[in-house]
Structure formats: C-alpha cells, structure tokens
PDB file of C-alpha atoms in Angstrom:
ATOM      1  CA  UNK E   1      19.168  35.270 -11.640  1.00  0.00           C
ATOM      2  CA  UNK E   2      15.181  34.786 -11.949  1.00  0.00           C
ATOM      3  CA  UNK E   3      16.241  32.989 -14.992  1.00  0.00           C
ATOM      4  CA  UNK E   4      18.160  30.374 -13.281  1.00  0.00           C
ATOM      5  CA  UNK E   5      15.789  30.112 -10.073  1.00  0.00           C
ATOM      6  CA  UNK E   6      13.084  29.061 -12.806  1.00  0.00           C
ATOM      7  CA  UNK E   7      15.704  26.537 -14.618  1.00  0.00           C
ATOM      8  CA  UNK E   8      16.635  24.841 -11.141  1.00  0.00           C
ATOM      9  CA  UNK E   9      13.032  24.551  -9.865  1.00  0.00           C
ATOM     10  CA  UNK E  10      11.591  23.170 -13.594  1.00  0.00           C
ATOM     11  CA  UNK E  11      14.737  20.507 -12.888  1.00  0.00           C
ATOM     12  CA  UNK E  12      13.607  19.839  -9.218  1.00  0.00           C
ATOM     13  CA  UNK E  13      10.182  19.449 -10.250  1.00  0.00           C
ATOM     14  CA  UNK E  14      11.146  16.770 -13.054  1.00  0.00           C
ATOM     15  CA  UNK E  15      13.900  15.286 -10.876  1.00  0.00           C
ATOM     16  CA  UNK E  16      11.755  14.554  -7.522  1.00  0.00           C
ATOM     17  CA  UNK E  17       8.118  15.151  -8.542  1.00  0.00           C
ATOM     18  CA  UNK E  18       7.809  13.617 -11.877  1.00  0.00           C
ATOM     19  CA  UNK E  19       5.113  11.065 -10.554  1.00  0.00           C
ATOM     20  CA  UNK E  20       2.768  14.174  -9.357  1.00  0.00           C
ATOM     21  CA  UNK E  21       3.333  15.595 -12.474  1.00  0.00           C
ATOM     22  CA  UNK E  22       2.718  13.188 -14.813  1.00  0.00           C
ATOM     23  CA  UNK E  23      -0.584  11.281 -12.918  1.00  0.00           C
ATOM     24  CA  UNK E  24      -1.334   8.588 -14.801  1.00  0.00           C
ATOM     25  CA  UNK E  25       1.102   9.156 -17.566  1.00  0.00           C
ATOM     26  CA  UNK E  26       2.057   5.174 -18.402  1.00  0.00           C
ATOM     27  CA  UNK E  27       3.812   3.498 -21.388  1.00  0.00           C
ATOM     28  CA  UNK E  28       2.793   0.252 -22.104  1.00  0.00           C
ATOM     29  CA  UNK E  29       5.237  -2.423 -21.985  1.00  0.00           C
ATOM     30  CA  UNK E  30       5.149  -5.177 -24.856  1.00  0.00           C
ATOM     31  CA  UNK E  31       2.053  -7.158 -24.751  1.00  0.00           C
ATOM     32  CA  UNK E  32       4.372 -10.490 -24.525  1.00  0.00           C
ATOM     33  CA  UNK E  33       5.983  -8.826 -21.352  1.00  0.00           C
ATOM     34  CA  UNK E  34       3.375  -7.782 -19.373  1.00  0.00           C
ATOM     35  CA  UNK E  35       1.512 -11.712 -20.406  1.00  0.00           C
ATOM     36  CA  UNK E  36       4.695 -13.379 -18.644  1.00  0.00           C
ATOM     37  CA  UNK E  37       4.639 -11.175 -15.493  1.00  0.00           C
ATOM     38  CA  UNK E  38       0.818 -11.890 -14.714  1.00  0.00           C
ATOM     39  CA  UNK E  39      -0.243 -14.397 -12.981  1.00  0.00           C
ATOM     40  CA  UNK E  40      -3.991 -14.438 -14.895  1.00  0.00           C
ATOM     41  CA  UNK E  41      -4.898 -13.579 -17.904  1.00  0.00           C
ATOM     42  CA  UNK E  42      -8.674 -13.413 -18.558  1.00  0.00           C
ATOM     43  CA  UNK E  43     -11.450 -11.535 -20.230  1.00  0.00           C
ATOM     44  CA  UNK E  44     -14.328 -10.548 -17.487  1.00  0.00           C
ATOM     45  CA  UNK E  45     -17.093  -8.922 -16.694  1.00  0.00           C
ATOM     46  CA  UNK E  46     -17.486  -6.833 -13.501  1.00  0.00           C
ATOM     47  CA  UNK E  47     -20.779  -8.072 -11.712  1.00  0.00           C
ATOM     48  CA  UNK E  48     -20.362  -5.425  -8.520  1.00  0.00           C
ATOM     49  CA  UNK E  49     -17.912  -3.024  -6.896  1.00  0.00           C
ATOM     50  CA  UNK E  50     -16.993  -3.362  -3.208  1.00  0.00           C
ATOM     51  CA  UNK E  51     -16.022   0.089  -1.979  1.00  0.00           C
ATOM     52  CA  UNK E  52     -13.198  -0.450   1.210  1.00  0.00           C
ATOM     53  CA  UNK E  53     -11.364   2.610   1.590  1.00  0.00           C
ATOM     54  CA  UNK E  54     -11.829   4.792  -1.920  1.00  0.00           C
ATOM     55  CA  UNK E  55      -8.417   6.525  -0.766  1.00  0.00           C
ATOM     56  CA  UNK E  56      -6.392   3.302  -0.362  1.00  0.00           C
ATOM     57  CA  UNK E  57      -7.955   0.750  -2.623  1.00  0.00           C
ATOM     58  CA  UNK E  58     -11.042  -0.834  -4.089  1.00  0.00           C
ATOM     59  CA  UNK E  59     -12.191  -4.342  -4.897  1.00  0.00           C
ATOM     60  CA  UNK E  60     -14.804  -6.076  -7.793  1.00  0.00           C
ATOM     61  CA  UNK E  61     -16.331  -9.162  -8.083  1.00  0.00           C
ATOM     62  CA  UNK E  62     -15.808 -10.412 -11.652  1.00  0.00           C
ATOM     63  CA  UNK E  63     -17.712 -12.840 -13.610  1.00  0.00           C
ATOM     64  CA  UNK E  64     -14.801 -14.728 -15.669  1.00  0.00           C
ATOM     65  CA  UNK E  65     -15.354 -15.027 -19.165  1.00  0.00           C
ATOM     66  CA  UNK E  66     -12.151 -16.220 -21.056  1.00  0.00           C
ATOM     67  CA  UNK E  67      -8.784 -17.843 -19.898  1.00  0.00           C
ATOM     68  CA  UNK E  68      -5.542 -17.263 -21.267  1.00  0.00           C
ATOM     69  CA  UNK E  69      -3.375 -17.653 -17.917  1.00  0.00           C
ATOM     70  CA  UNK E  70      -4.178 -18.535 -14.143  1.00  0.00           C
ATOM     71  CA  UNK E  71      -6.771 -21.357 -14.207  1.00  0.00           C
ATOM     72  CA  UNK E  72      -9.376 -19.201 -12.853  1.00  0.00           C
ATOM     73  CA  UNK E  73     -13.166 -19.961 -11.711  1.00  0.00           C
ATOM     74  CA  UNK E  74     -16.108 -18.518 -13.123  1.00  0.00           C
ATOM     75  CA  UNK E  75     -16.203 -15.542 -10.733  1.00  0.00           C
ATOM     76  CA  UNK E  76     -12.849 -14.104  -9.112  1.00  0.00           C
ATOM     77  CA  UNK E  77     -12.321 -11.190  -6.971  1.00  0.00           C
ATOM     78  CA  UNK E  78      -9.910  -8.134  -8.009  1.00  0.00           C
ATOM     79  CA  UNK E  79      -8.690  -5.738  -5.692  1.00  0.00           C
ATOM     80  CA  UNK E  80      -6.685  -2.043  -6.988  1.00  0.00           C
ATOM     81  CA  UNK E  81      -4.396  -1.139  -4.233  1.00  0.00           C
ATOM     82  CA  UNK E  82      -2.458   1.702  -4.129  1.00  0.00           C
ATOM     83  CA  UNK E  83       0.773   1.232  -2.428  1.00  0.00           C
ATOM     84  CA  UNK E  84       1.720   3.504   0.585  1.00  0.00           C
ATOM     85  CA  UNK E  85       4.684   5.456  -0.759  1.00  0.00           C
ATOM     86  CA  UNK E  86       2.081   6.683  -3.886  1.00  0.00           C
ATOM     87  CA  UNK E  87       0.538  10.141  -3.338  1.00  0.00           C
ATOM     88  CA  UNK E  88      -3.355   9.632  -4.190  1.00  0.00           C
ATOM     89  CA  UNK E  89      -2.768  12.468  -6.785  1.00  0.00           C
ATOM     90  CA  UNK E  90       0.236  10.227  -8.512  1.00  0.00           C
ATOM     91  CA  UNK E  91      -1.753   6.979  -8.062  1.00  0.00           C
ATOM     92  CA  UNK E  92      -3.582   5.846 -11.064  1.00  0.00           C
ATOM     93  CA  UNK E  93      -6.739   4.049  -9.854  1.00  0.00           C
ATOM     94  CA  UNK E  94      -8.550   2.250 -12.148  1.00  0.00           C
ATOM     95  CA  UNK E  95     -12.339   1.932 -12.479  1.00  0.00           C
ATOM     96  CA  UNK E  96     -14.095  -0.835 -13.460  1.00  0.00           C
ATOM     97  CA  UNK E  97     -18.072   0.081 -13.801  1.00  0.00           C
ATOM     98  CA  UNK E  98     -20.245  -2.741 -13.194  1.00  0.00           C
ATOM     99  CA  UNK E  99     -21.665  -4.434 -16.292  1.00  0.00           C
ATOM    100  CA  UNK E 100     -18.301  -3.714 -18.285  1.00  0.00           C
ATOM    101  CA  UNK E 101     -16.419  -6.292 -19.774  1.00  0.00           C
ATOM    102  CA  UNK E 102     -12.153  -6.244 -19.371  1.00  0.00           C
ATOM    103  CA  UNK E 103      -8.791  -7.592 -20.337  1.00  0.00           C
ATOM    104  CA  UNK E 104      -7.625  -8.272 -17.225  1.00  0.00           C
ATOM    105  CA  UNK E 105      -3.996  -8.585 -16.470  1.00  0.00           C
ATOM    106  CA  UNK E 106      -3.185  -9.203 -12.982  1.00  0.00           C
ATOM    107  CA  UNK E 107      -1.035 -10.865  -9.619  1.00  0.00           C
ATOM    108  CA  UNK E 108      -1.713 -12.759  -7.331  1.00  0.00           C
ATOM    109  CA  UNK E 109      -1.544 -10.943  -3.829  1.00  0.00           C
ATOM    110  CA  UNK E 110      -0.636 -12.278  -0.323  1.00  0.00           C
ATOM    111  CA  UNK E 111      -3.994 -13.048   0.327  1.00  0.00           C
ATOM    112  CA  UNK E 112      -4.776 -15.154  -2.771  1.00  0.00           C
ATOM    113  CA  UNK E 113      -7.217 -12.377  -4.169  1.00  0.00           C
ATOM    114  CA  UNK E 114      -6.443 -10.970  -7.613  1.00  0.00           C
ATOM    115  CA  UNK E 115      -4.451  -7.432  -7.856  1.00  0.00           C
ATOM    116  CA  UNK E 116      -4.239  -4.872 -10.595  1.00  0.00           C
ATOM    117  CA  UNK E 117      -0.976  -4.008 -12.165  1.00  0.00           C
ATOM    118  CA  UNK E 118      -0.241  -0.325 -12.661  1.00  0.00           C
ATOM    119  CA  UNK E 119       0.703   0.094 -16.195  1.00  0.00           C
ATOM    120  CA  UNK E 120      -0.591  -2.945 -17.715  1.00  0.00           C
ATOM    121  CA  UNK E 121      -2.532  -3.972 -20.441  1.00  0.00           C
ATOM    122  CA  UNK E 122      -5.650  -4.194 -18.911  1.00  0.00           C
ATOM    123  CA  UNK E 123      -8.527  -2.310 -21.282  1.00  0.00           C
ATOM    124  CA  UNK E 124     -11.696  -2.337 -21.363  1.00  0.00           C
ATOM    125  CA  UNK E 125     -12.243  -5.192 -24.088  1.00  0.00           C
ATOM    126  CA  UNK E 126     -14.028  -2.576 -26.549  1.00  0.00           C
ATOM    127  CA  UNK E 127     -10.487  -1.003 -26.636  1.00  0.00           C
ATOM    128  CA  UNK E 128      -8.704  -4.058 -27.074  1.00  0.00           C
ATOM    129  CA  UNK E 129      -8.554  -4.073 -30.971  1.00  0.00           C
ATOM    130  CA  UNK E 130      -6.920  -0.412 -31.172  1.00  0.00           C
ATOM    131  CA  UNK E 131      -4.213  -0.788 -28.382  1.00  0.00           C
ATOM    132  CA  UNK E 132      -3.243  -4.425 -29.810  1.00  0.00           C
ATOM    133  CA  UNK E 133      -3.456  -2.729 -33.735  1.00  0.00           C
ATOM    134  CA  UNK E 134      -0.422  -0.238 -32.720  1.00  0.00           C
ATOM    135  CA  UNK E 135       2.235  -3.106 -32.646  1.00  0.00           C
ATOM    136  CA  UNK E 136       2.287  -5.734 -35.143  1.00  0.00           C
ATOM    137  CA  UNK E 137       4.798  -8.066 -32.966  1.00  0.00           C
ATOM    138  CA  UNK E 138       1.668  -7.525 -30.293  1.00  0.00           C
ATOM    139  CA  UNK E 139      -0.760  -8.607 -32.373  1.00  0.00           C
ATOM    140  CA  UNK E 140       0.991 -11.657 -33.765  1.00  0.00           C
ATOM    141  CA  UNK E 141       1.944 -12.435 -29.990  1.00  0.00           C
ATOM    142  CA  UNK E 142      -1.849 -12.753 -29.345  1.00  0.00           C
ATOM    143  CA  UNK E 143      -2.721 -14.031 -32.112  1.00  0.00           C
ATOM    144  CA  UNK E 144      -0.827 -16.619 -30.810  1.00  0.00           C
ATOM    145  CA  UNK E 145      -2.804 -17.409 -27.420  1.00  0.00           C
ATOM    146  CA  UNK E 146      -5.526 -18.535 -29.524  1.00  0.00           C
ATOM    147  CA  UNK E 147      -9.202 -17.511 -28.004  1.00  0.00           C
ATOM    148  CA  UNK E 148      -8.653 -18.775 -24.572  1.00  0.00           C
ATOM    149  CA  UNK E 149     -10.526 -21.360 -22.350  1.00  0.00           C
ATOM    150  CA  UNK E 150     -13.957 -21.300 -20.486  1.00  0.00           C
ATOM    151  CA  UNK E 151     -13.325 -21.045 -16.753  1.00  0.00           C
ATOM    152  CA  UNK E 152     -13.101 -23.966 -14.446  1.00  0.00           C
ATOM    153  CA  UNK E 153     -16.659 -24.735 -12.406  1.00  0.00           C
ATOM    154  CA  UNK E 154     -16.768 -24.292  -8.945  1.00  0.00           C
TER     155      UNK E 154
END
C-alpha cells in the first residue's frame, strides 16, 4: 500500500506540477522556428535595468546593435513579464546585466514595447556559437540571414 501511495503521488506530481518541478527546464525549438514567431531579431547591448515589480516583471533599455528582423532604432526597450497563471518558482526570468551584449528574440506587446519569449533563443551573444554549433540545419539557417543591418536613426 505505501508502495502505491508513493507511485500515485510521483504521477500527481508529474501530471499537475511538472512546471514547479522542472523551473526553467526549456527545449529549444529550431532556430528557423523561433526566427518566424518573433517579431525582432537583433543583437544588443543592455545600457540599464529598470526594476518595476521584481515579482511580476522587469524592463531594460537596450542599445541596438544588429538587425535581422523588426526594423528597430538604435535603442529599444525590453520588458520580461511573467504571466499571471505562472508560479514565480515555475517562471523563468531572465537577467540581462547591464553592459552585456544579447541575441535577442522577442514580440511585440500591447503597448508597443519589446517582450521576452520564454523558451527562446535568446543568449547571451558569447554563447551564441555553441547553442547554434549543436544543429547543423541551425547553423546553415543563420548562416543564411547574413550579418544583419545597422539600426535605423532616430
């Protein structure tokens, strides 16, 4: 019987609390895949953090570097919500330390600012080379995109 009260509960625990269990467990989609669902592409550098509500999201100011996707200006802002159904201890946050340059992958939100995608490609660009050398059809996708385009002037 304590056999089987361990087997059920190991099941609920998978079943209904897999997100709490797994944290920030995420498997990356193909790079091609997670390109056509942004709305911007771009390579940036965070110039400063604005700190709302640590609990519910956070926001950067980011110098634009590169353009793949999105038409962007030389400085954007980014916000990382996390959506109300997410437990904070499920919820992957990501930081982005000022002075660090990014891949960013991102959408567009209601209120025209830029939004983090859970799950997406976005690396810090020093990490770019070993994620894209795991997947050849990833690497010949962005091989494709060329080097990108400077960022419109204001």
């Amino acid at each position: 019987m304590n056999y089987l009260l361990r087997i059920g509960l190991l099941i609920f625990f998978i079943a209904v609390g897999s997100h709490v269990i797994l944290g920030c467990s995420c498997f990356l989609l193909p790079l091609e895949n997670d390109f056509k669902d942004a709305d911007a592409v771009f390579l940036g550098r965070v110039s400063r953090p604005f700190d709302y509500d640590s609990n519910r999201f956070k926001r950067w100011q980011i110098e634009v570097l590169r353009v793949w996707k999105g038409g962007l200006e030389q400085t954007t802002e980014l916000v990382s919500d996390r959506p109300d159904d997410q437990p904070m201890l499920s919820y992957c946050m990501p930081e982005f330390p000022s002075g660090k340059t990014f891949m960013f992958f991102v959408k567009k939100a209601e209120n025209g600012i830029f939004k983090t995608i859970p799950c997406s490609w976005t690396f810090a660009s020093s990490k770019w080379d070993s994620f894209l050398n795991r997947n050849i059809d990833d690497k010949t996708f962005w091989k494709r995109q060329g080097k990108g385009n400077k960022p419109r002037k204001k």
